[in-house]
């Protein structure tokens, strides 16, 4: 009797485990297709497994940070922080279809980061060349009538600085591995190559230089009408279904908690739920851990 009961229990446990594994994999595939596109498997093969010399090795800091699930919150943090430069944000608002095709924009950004981090040098340089060509037509004026040009090295430097600062900070808060000062310096140094190839000048080469560069831009930053509109879209009107909203809400809180205090003030954002940044970080940890769990099932 005991043997029969044990066997039945094992069958039920096995069935439940199999169902959970199957559901976990299905969710992971959906998340990956959202971020990388319907051809995610083909893109992955091209980026990670095609023959050719690469700038980075798997153990490099840039691969460890950019390959971590903390990037899901980091991308939101970077967009919010970048939006605070009125000229850079005007270029996005005037020339980007982020409202009409948000997933397409996310997939293009994801492809760029993956290709320049993990792809072959040939593929990375081709993609950078294409982006530099597109930037030629990104010109206009902001809400105050000030001219902008996406090829401006000063604006490109801001976009680069805000991006890698956000990626590093979210990795520190939500990354799988503990971050060290050496990793931070190595990450900034390795990321500098892409910034320079995109046209930025005087890019930081260490974590201290990165923090100093971010502070240099403070007098130029403001919450422009375009930044406020982007904030509402990213945080309050995300293009996700009701089943995805709980997970997105956790990532959202994590992204806001990672921002510098002055950036939250400019965007009129609370430190976190109930006014607590610690709660925001805890939700960010939970959201990133959940996504890491489902995506690991796809990689298994």
mmCIF file of C-alpha atoms in Angstrom:
data_model
loop_
_atom_site.group_PDB
_atom_site.id
_atom_site.type_symbol
_atom_site.label_atom_id
_atom_site.label_comp_id
_atom_site.label_asym_id
_atom_site.label_seq_id
_atom_site.Cartn_x
_atom_site.Cartn_y
_atom_site.Cartn_z
ATOM 1 C CA UNK A 1 0.000 0.000 0.000
ATOM 2 C CA UNK A 2 2.790 2.370 0.919
ATOM 3 C CA UNK A 3 4.673 1.556 -2.293
ATOM 4 C CA UNK A 4 1.544 2.183 -4.385
ATOM 5 C CA UNK A 5 0.898 5.500 -2.636
ATOM 6 C CA UNK A 6 4.515 6.570 -3.086
ATOM 7 C CA UNK A 7 4.454 5.687 -6.787
ATOM 8 C CA UNK A 8 1.233 7.650 -7.339
ATOM 9 C CA UNK A 9 2.677 10.616 -5.481
ATOM 10 C CA UNK A 10 5.815 10.490 -7.615
ATOM 11 C CA UNK A 11 3.697 10.428 -10.775
ATOM 12 C CA UNK A 12 1.721 13.465 -9.669
ATOM 13 C CA UNK A 13 4.908 15.286 -8.691
ATOM 14 C CA UNK A 14 6.507 14.395 -12.006
ATOM 15 C CA UNK A 15 3.467 15.561 -13.953
ATOM 16 C CA UNK A 16 3.353 18.861 -12.082
ATOM 17 C CA UNK A 17 7.077 19.380 -12.573
ATOM 18 C CA UNK A 18 6.731 18.695 -16.280
ATOM 19 C CA UNK A 19 3.809 21.109 -16.565
ATOM 20 C CA UNK A 20 5.730 23.840 -14.758
ATOM 21 C CA UNK A 21 8.792 23.294 -16.954
ATOM 22 C CA UNK A 22 6.670 23.416 -20.096
ATOM 23 C CA UNK A 23 4.844 26.575 -19.010
ATOM 24 C CA UNK A 24 8.134 28.169 -17.959
ATOM 25 C CA UNK A 25 9.642 27.478 -21.373
ATOM 26 C CA UNK A 26 6.570 28.825 -23.201
ATOM 27 C CA UNK A 27 6.726 32.071 -21.233
ATOM 28 C CA UNK A 28 10.453 32.319 -21.863
ATOM 29 C CA UNK A 29 9.936 31.964 -25.604
ATOM 30 C CA UNK A 30 7.240 34.661 -25.563
ATOM 31 C CA UNK A 31 9.510 37.058 -23.652
ATOM 32 C CA UNK A 32 12.394 36.372 -26.028
ATOM 33 C CA UNK A 33 10.229 36.935 -29.111
ATOM 34 C CA UNK A 34 9.002 40.243 -27.662
ATOM 35 C CA UNK A 35 12.521 41.463 -27.057
ATOM 36 C CA UNK A 36 14.330 39.920 -30.027
ATOM 37 C CA UNK A 37 11.508 39.493 -32.566
ATOM 38 C CA UNK A 38 9.747 36.521 -34.080
ATOM 39 C CA UNK A 39 13.041 35.461 -35.692
ATOM 40 C CA UNK A 40 14.796 35.393 -32.324
ATOM 41 C CA UNK A 41 16.254 31.916 -32.874
ATOM 42 C CA UNK A 42 17.783 32.909 -36.220
ATOM 43 C CA UNK A 43 19.147 36.143 -34.785
ATOM 44 C CA UNK A 44 20.639 34.271 -31.852
ATOM 45 C CA UNK A 45 22.394 31.872 -34.207
ATOM 46 C CA UNK A 46 23.809 34.733 -36.265
ATOM 47 C CA UNK A 47 24.962 36.819 -33.304
ATOM 48 C CA UNK A 48 26.334 34.150 -30.974
ATOM 49 C CA UNK A 49 27.335 31.291 -33.245
ATOM 50 C CA UNK A 50 28.403 32.661 -36.629
ATOM 51 C CA UNK A 51 32.077 32.375 -37.530
ATOM 52 C CA UNK A 52 34.274 35.439 -37.196
ATOM 53 C CA UNK A 53 36.487 37.407 -34.853
ATOM 54 C CA UNK A 54 34.789 39.180 -31.953
ATOM 55 C CA UNK A 55 35.708 42.171 -29.841
ATOM 56 C CA UNK A 56 34.732 40.501 -26.568
ATOM 57 C CA UNK A 57 35.077 37.117 -24.896
ATOM 58 C CA UNK A 58 32.341 35.526 -22.729
ATOM 59 C CA UNK A 59 34.205 36.289 -19.493
ATOM 60 C CA UNK A 60 34.594 39.997 -20.254
ATOM 61 C CA UNK A 61 32.701 42.452 -18.072
ATOM 62 C CA UNK A 62 30.691 43.787 -21.006
ATOM 63 C CA UNK A 63 29.378 40.289 -21.774
ATOM 64 C CA UNK A 64 28.573 39.566 -18.133
ATOM 65 C CA UNK A 65 26.626 42.812 -17.685
ATOM 66 C CA UNK A 66 24.895 43.046 -21.070
ATOM 67 C CA UNK A 67 24.004 39.360 -20.971
ATOM 68 C CA UNK A 68 22.298 39.525 -17.578
ATOM 69 C CA UNK A 69 18.522 39.674 -17.058
ATOM 70 C CA UNK A 70 18.999 42.941 -15.153
ATOM 71 C CA UNK A 71 19.043 44.536 -18.612
ATOM 72 C CA UNK A 72 15.233 44.334 -18.655
ATOM 73 C CA UNK A 73 15.048 46.992 -15.953
ATOM 74 C CA UNK A 74 18.219 48.712 -17.169
ATOM 75 C CA UNK A 75 16.686 49.472 -20.553
ATOM 76 C CA UNK A 76 13.832 51.366 -18.905
ATOM 77 C CA UNK A 77 16.226 53.210 -16.604
ATOM 78 C CA UNK A 78 18.361 54.247 -19.577
ATOM 79 C CA UNK A 79 15.373 55.538 -21.559
ATOM 80 C CA UNK A 80 14.144 57.609 -18.629
ATOM 81 C CA UNK A 81 17.592 59.035 -17.922
ATOM 82 C CA UNK A 82 18.368 59.772 -21.581
ATOM 83 C CA UNK A 83 15.032 61.572 -21.973
ATOM 84 C CA UNK A 84 16.210 64.319 -19.620
ATOM 85 C CA UNK A 85 18.467 65.902 -22.242
ATOM 86 C CA UNK A 86 15.984 68.054 -24.204
ATOM 87 C CA UNK A 87 17.921 67.971 -27.481
ATOM 88 C CA UNK A 88 18.482 64.217 -27.419
ATOM 89 C CA UNK A 89 14.845 63.618 -26.452
ATOM 90 C CA UNK A 90 13.588 65.932 -29.212
ATOM 91 C CA UNK A 91 15.444 63.810 -31.751
ATOM 92 C CA UNK A 92 13.769 60.666 -30.421
ATOM 93 C CA UNK A 93 10.323 62.269 -30.314
ATOM 94 C CA UNK A 94 10.588 63.732 -33.819
ATOM 95 C CA UNK A 95 12.264 60.848 -35.633
ATOM 96 C CA UNK A 96 11.410 57.674 -33.731
ATOM 97 C CA UNK A 97 8.192 55.682 -33.923
ATOM 98 C CA UNK A 98 8.504 54.497 -30.340
ATOM 99 C CA UNK A 99 4.790 55.055 -29.685
ATOM 100 C CA UNK A 100 3.542 53.499 -32.899
ATOM 101 C CA UNK A 101 5.951 50.554 -32.872
ATOM 102 C CA UNK A 102 7.400 50.189 -29.360
ATOM 103 C CA UNK A 103 8.223 46.498 -29.697
ATOM 104 C CA UNK A 104 9.972 47.090 -33.001
ATOM 105 C CA UNK A 105 12.111 49.797 -31.422
ATOM 106 C CA UNK A 106 12.898 47.539 -28.464
ATOM 107 C CA UNK A 107 13.891 44.725 -30.816
ATOM 108 C CA UNK A 108 16.189 46.991 -32.833
ATOM 109 C CA UNK A 109 17.830 48.272 -29.645
ATOM 110 C CA UNK A 110 18.198 44.739 -28.321
ATOM 111 C CA UNK A 111 19.752 43.617 -31.599
ATOM 112 C CA UNK A 112 22.221 46.503 -31.497
ATOM 113 C CA UNK A 113 23.375 45.766 -27.944
ATOM 114 C CA UNK A 114 23.617 42.023 -28.617
ATOM 115 C CA UNK A 115 25.471 42.440 -31.910
ATOM 116 C CA UNK A 116 28.015 44.964 -30.623
ATOM 117 C CA UNK A 117 28.564 42.915 -27.457
ATOM 118 C CA UNK A 118 28.485 39.307 -28.643
ATOM 119 C CA UNK A 119 28.505 39.420 -32.445
ATOM 120 C CA UNK A 120 31.338 39.337 -34.940
ATOM 121 C CA UNK A 121 33.366 42.466 -35.586
ATOM 122 C CA UNK A 122 32.116 42.484 -39.176
ATOM 123 C CA UNK A 123 28.451 42.399 -38.150
ATOM 124 C CA UNK A 124 28.968 44.975 -35.385
ATOM 125 C CA UNK A 125 30.776 47.453 -37.622
ATOM 126 C CA UNK A 126 28.181 47.046 -40.384
ATOM 127 C CA UNK A 127 25.392 47.813 -37.914
ATOM 128 C CA UNK A 128 27.204 50.833 -36.490
ATOM 129 C CA UNK A 129 27.814 52.102 -40.009
ATOM 130 C CA UNK A 130 24.089 51.808 -40.754
ATOM 131 C CA UNK A 131 23.134 53.727 -37.611
ATOM 132 C CA UNK A 132 25.632 56.480 -38.382
ATOM 133 C CA UNK A 133 24.060 56.792 -41.820
ATOM 134 C CA UNK A 134 20.540 57.041 -40.342
ATOM 135 C CA UNK A 135 21.708 59.764 -37.946
ATOM 136 C CA UNK A 136 22.452 62.057 -40.903
ATOM 137 C CA UNK A 137 18.743 62.800 -41.280
ATOM 138 C CA UNK A 138 17.976 63.192 -37.559
ATOM 139 C CA UNK A 139 18.027 66.977 -37.293
ATOM 140 C CA UNK A 140 15.518 69.551 -36.062
ATOM 141 C CA UNK A 141 14.727 71.871 -33.167
ATOM 142 C CA UNK A 142 13.513 71.166 -29.653
ATOM 143 C CA UNK A 143 10.517 72.706 -27.853
ATOM 144 C CA UNK A 144 12.494 75.902 -27.226
ATOM 145 C CA UNK A 145 13.637 76.230 -30.814
ATOM 146 C CA UNK A 146 17.191 75.050 -30.144
ATOM 147 C CA UNK A 147 18.711 73.033 -33.015
ATOM 148 C CA UNK A 148 19.796 69.438 -32.588
ATOM 149 C CA UNK A 149 21.741 67.024 -34.775
ATOM 150 C CA UNK A 150 22.033 63.330 -33.939
ATOM 151 C CA UNK A 151 25.644 63.409 -35.159
ATOM 152 C CA UNK A 152 26.604 65.956 -32.494
ATOM 153 C CA UNK A 153 29.440 64.286 -30.499
ATOM 154 C CA UNK A 154 28.233 66.015 -27.320
ATOM 155 C CA UNK A 155 24.728 64.511 -27.614
ATOM 156 C CA UNK A 156 26.124 61.125 -28.596
ATOM 157 C CA UNK A 157 28.337 61.238 -25.521
ATOM 158 C CA UNK A 158 25.277 61.905 -23.323
ATOM 159 C CA UNK A 159 23.342 58.986 -24.804
ATOM 160 C CA UNK A 160 26.358 56.710 -24.294
ATOM 161 C CA UNK A 161 27.000 57.860 -20.713
ATOM 162 C CA UNK A 162 23.355 57.615 -19.634
ATOM 163 C CA UNK A 163 23.061 54.166 -21.172
ATOM 164 C CA UNK A 164 26.121 52.498 -19.664
ATOM 165 C CA UNK A 165 25.557 54.186 -16.284
ATOM 166 C CA UNK A 166 22.038 52.703 -16.230
ATOM 167 C CA UNK A 167 23.214 49.251 -17.314
ATOM 168 C CA UNK A 168 25.885 49.185 -14.625
ATOM 169 C CA UNK A 169 23.598 50.461 -11.872
ATOM 170 C CA UNK A 170 20.855 47.939 -12.599
ATOM 171 C CA UNK A 171 23.426 45.159 -12.771
ATOM 172 C CA UNK A 172 24.712 46.258 -9.359
ATOM 173 C CA UNK A 173 21.193 46.168 -7.924
ATOM 174 C CA UNK A 174 19.666 43.215 -9.778
ATOM 175 C CA UNK A 175 22.477 41.271 -11.439
ATOM 176 C CA UNK A 176 23.093 37.576 -10.890
ATOM 177 C CA UNK A 177 26.729 38.115 -9.869
ATOM 178 C CA UNK A 178 28.120 40.534 -7.329
ATOM 179 C CA UNK A 179 29.707 43.577 -8.922
ATOM 180 C CA UNK A 180 33.287 44.586 -8.128
ATOM 181 C CA UNK A 181 35.148 47.872 -8.746
ATOM 182 C CA UNK A 182 37.350 46.099 -11.293
ATOM 183 C CA UNK A 183 34.304 44.859 -13.198
ATOM 184 C CA UNK A 184 32.858 48.380 -13.269
ATOM 185 C CA UNK A 185 36.066 49.867 -14.662
ATOM 186 C CA UNK A 186 36.441 47.077 -17.207
ATOM 187 C CA UNK A 187 32.828 47.488 -18.323
ATOM 188 C CA UNK A 188 33.166 51.233 -18.866
ATOM 189 C CA UNK A 189 36.428 50.754 -20.757
ATOM 190 C CA UNK A 190 35.057 48.014 -23.002
ATOM 191 C CA UNK A 191 31.839 49.942 -23.698
ATOM 192 C CA UNK A 192 33.809 52.999 -24.790
ATOM 193 C CA UNK A 193 34.609 51.433 -28.161
ATOM 194 C CA UNK A 194 31.010 51.471 -29.362
ATOM 195 C CA UNK A 195 30.492 55.015 -28.092
ATOM 196 C CA UNK A 196 33.482 56.247 -30.064
ATOM 197 C CA UNK A 197 32.476 54.374 -33.225
ATOM 198 C CA UNK A 198 29.047 56.014 -33.039
ATOM 199 C CA UNK A 199 30.710 59.428 -32.966
ATOM 200 C CA UNK A 200 30.969 60.302 -29.267
ATOM 201 C CA UNK A 201 34.141 61.982 -28.062
ATOM 202 C CA UNK A 202 35.914 62.058 -24.696
ATOM 203 C CA UNK A 203 34.047 58.958 -23.539
ATOM 204 C CA UNK A 204 34.751 57.692 -19.995
ATOM 205 C CA UNK A 205 37.258 54.889 -19.505
ATOM 206 C CA UNK A 206 36.589 54.143 -15.809
ATOM 207 C CA UNK A 207 33.694 54.136 -13.356
ATOM 208 C CA UNK A 208 34.931 57.332 -11.709
ATOM 209 C CA UNK A 209 35.148 59.061 -15.087
ATOM 210 C CA UNK A 210 31.634 57.815 -15.890
ATOM 211 C CA UNK A 211 30.159 59.309 -12.720
ATOM 212 C CA UNK A 212 31.997 62.589 -13.319
ATOM 213 C CA UNK A 213 30.779 62.746 -16.915
ATOM 214 C CA UNK A 214 27.184 62.159 -15.843
ATOM 215 C CA UNK A 215 27.437 65.045 -13.372
ATOM 216 C CA UNK A 216 28.847 67.335 -16.089
ATOM 217 C CA UNK A 217 25.546 67.201 -17.972
ATOM 218 C CA UNK A 218 23.339 68.192 -15.031
ATOM 219 C CA UNK A 219 23.111 71.901 -16.011
ATOM 220 C CA UNK A 220 21.762 70.880 -19.441
ATOM 221 C CA UNK A 221 19.072 68.485 -18.226
ATOM 222 C CA UNK A 222 15.373 69.192 -17.774
ATOM 223 C CA UNK A 223 12.011 67.506 -17.873
ATOM 224 C CA UNK A 224 10.864 68.723 -21.286
ATOM 225 C CA UNK A 225 7.332 68.072 -22.610
ATOM 226 C CA UNK A 226 8.760 65.241 -24.725
ATOM 227 C CA UNK A 227 10.420 63.713 -21.648
ATOM 228 C CA UNK A 228 7.165 63.877 -19.690
ATOM 229 C CA UNK A 229 5.325 62.212 -22.580
ATOM 230 C CA UNK A 230 7.949 59.462 -22.748
ATOM 231 C CA UNK A 231 7.747 58.956 -18.986
ATOM 232 C CA UNK A 232 3.966 58.471 -19.161
ATOM 233 C CA UNK A 233 4.290 56.043 -22.044
ATOM 234 C CA UNK A 234 7.068 53.971 -20.462
ATOM 235 C CA UNK A 235 5.677 53.862 -16.936
ATOM 236 C CA UNK A 236 1.911 54.407 -17.180
ATOM 237 C CA UNK A 237 0.896 53.258 -20.682
ATOM 238 C CA UNK A 238 3.228 50.360 -21.500
ATOM 239 C CA UNK A 239 2.312 48.272 -24.572
ATOM 240 C CA UNK A 240 1.762 45.078 -22.578
ATOM 241 C CA UNK A 241 -1.299 42.914 -22.061
ATOM 242 C CA UNK A 242 -3.020 42.578 -18.707
ATOM 243 C CA UNK A 243 -1.343 39.215 -18.064
ATOM 244 C CA UNK A 244 2.092 40.829 -18.458
ATOM 245 C CA UNK A 245 1.407 43.904 -16.358
ATOM 246 C CA UNK A 246 2.339 42.463 -12.925
ATOM 247 C CA UNK A 247 5.822 41.490 -14.131
ATOM 248 C CA UNK A 248 6.243 44.770 -15.999
ATOM 249 C CA UNK A 249 5.175 46.699 -12.903
ATOM 250 C CA UNK A 250 7.968 45.061 -10.905
ATOM 251 C CA UNK A 251 10.528 45.922 -13.585
ATOM 252 C CA UNK A 252 9.138 49.461 -13.741
ATOM 253 C CA UNK A 253 9.602 49.992 -10.022
ATOM 254 C CA UNK A 254 13.098 48.549 -10.233
ATOM 255 C CA UNK A 255 13.983 50.872 -13.114
ATOM 256 C CA UNK A 256 12.782 53.975 -11.265
ATOM 257 C CA UNK A 257 14.580 52.953 -8.060
ATOM 258 C CA UNK A 258 17.840 52.697 -10.020
ATOM 259 C CA UNK A 259 17.663 56.308 -11.257
ATOM 260 C CA UNK A 260 19.778 58.980 -9.567
ATOM 261 C CA UNK A 261 17.687 60.909 -7.006
ATOM 262 C CA UNK A 262 17.915 64.097 -9.061
ATOM 263 C CA UNK A 263 16.544 62.285 -12.118
ATOM 264 C CA UNK A 264 13.524 61.037 -10.158
ATOM 265 C CA UNK A 265 12.967 64.609 -8.944
ATOM 266 C CA UNK A 266 13.110 66.013 -12.489
ATOM 267 C CA UNK A 267 10.616 63.423 -13.716
ATOM 268 C CA UNK A 268 8.448 63.902 -10.600
ATOM 269 C CA UNK A 269 8.694 60.236 -9.698
ATOM 270 C CA UNK A 270 8.452 58.851 -6.158
ATOM 271 C CA UNK A 271 11.401 56.995 -4.698
ATOM 272 C CA UNK A 272 9.286 53.850 -4.781
ATOM 273 C CA UNK A 273 5.958 52.372 -3.677
ATOM 274 C CA UNK A 274 4.843 53.999 -0.408
ATOM 275 C CA UNK A 275 7.712 56.454 -0.935
ATOM 276 C CA UNK A 276 10.304 53.744 -0.247
ATOM 277 C CA UNK A 277 13.194 53.141 -2.630
ATOM 278 C CA UNK A 278 13.934 49.903 -0.771
ATOM 279 C CA UNK A 279 10.507 48.566 -1.771
ATOM 280 C CA UNK A 280 11.172 49.581 -5.373
ATOM 281 C CA UNK A 281 14.488 47.738 -5.342
ATOM 282 C CA UNK A 282 12.878 44.647 -3.786
ATOM 283 C CA UNK A 283 10.274 44.612 -6.560
ATOM 284 C CA UNK A 284 13.029 45.060 -9.146
ATOM 285 C CA UNK A 285 14.908 42.103 -7.700
ATOM 286 C CA UNK A 286 11.755 39.964 -7.863
ATOM 287 C CA UNK A 287 10.903 41.024 -11.422
ATOM 288 C CA UNK A 288 14.383 40.420 -12.792
ATOM 289 C CA UNK A 289 14.676 37.083 -10.958
ATOM 290 C CA UNK A 290 11.371 35.939 -12.467
ATOM 291 C CA UNK A 291 12.470 36.819 -15.995
ATOM 292 C CA UNK A 292 15.843 35.189 -15.444
ATOM 293 C CA UNK A 293 14.070 32.022 -14.310
ATOM 294 C CA UNK A 294 11.839 31.766 -17.395
ATOM 295 C CA UNK A 295 14.636 32.710 -19.817
ATOM 296 C CA UNK A 296 16.996 30.140 -18.320
ATOM 297 C CA UNK A 297 14.434 27.511 -19.357
ATOM 298 C CA UNK A 298 14.792 28.628 -22.986
ATOM 299 C CA UNK A 299 18.579 28.323 -22.791
ATOM 300 C CA UNK A 300 18.519 24.910 -21.103
#
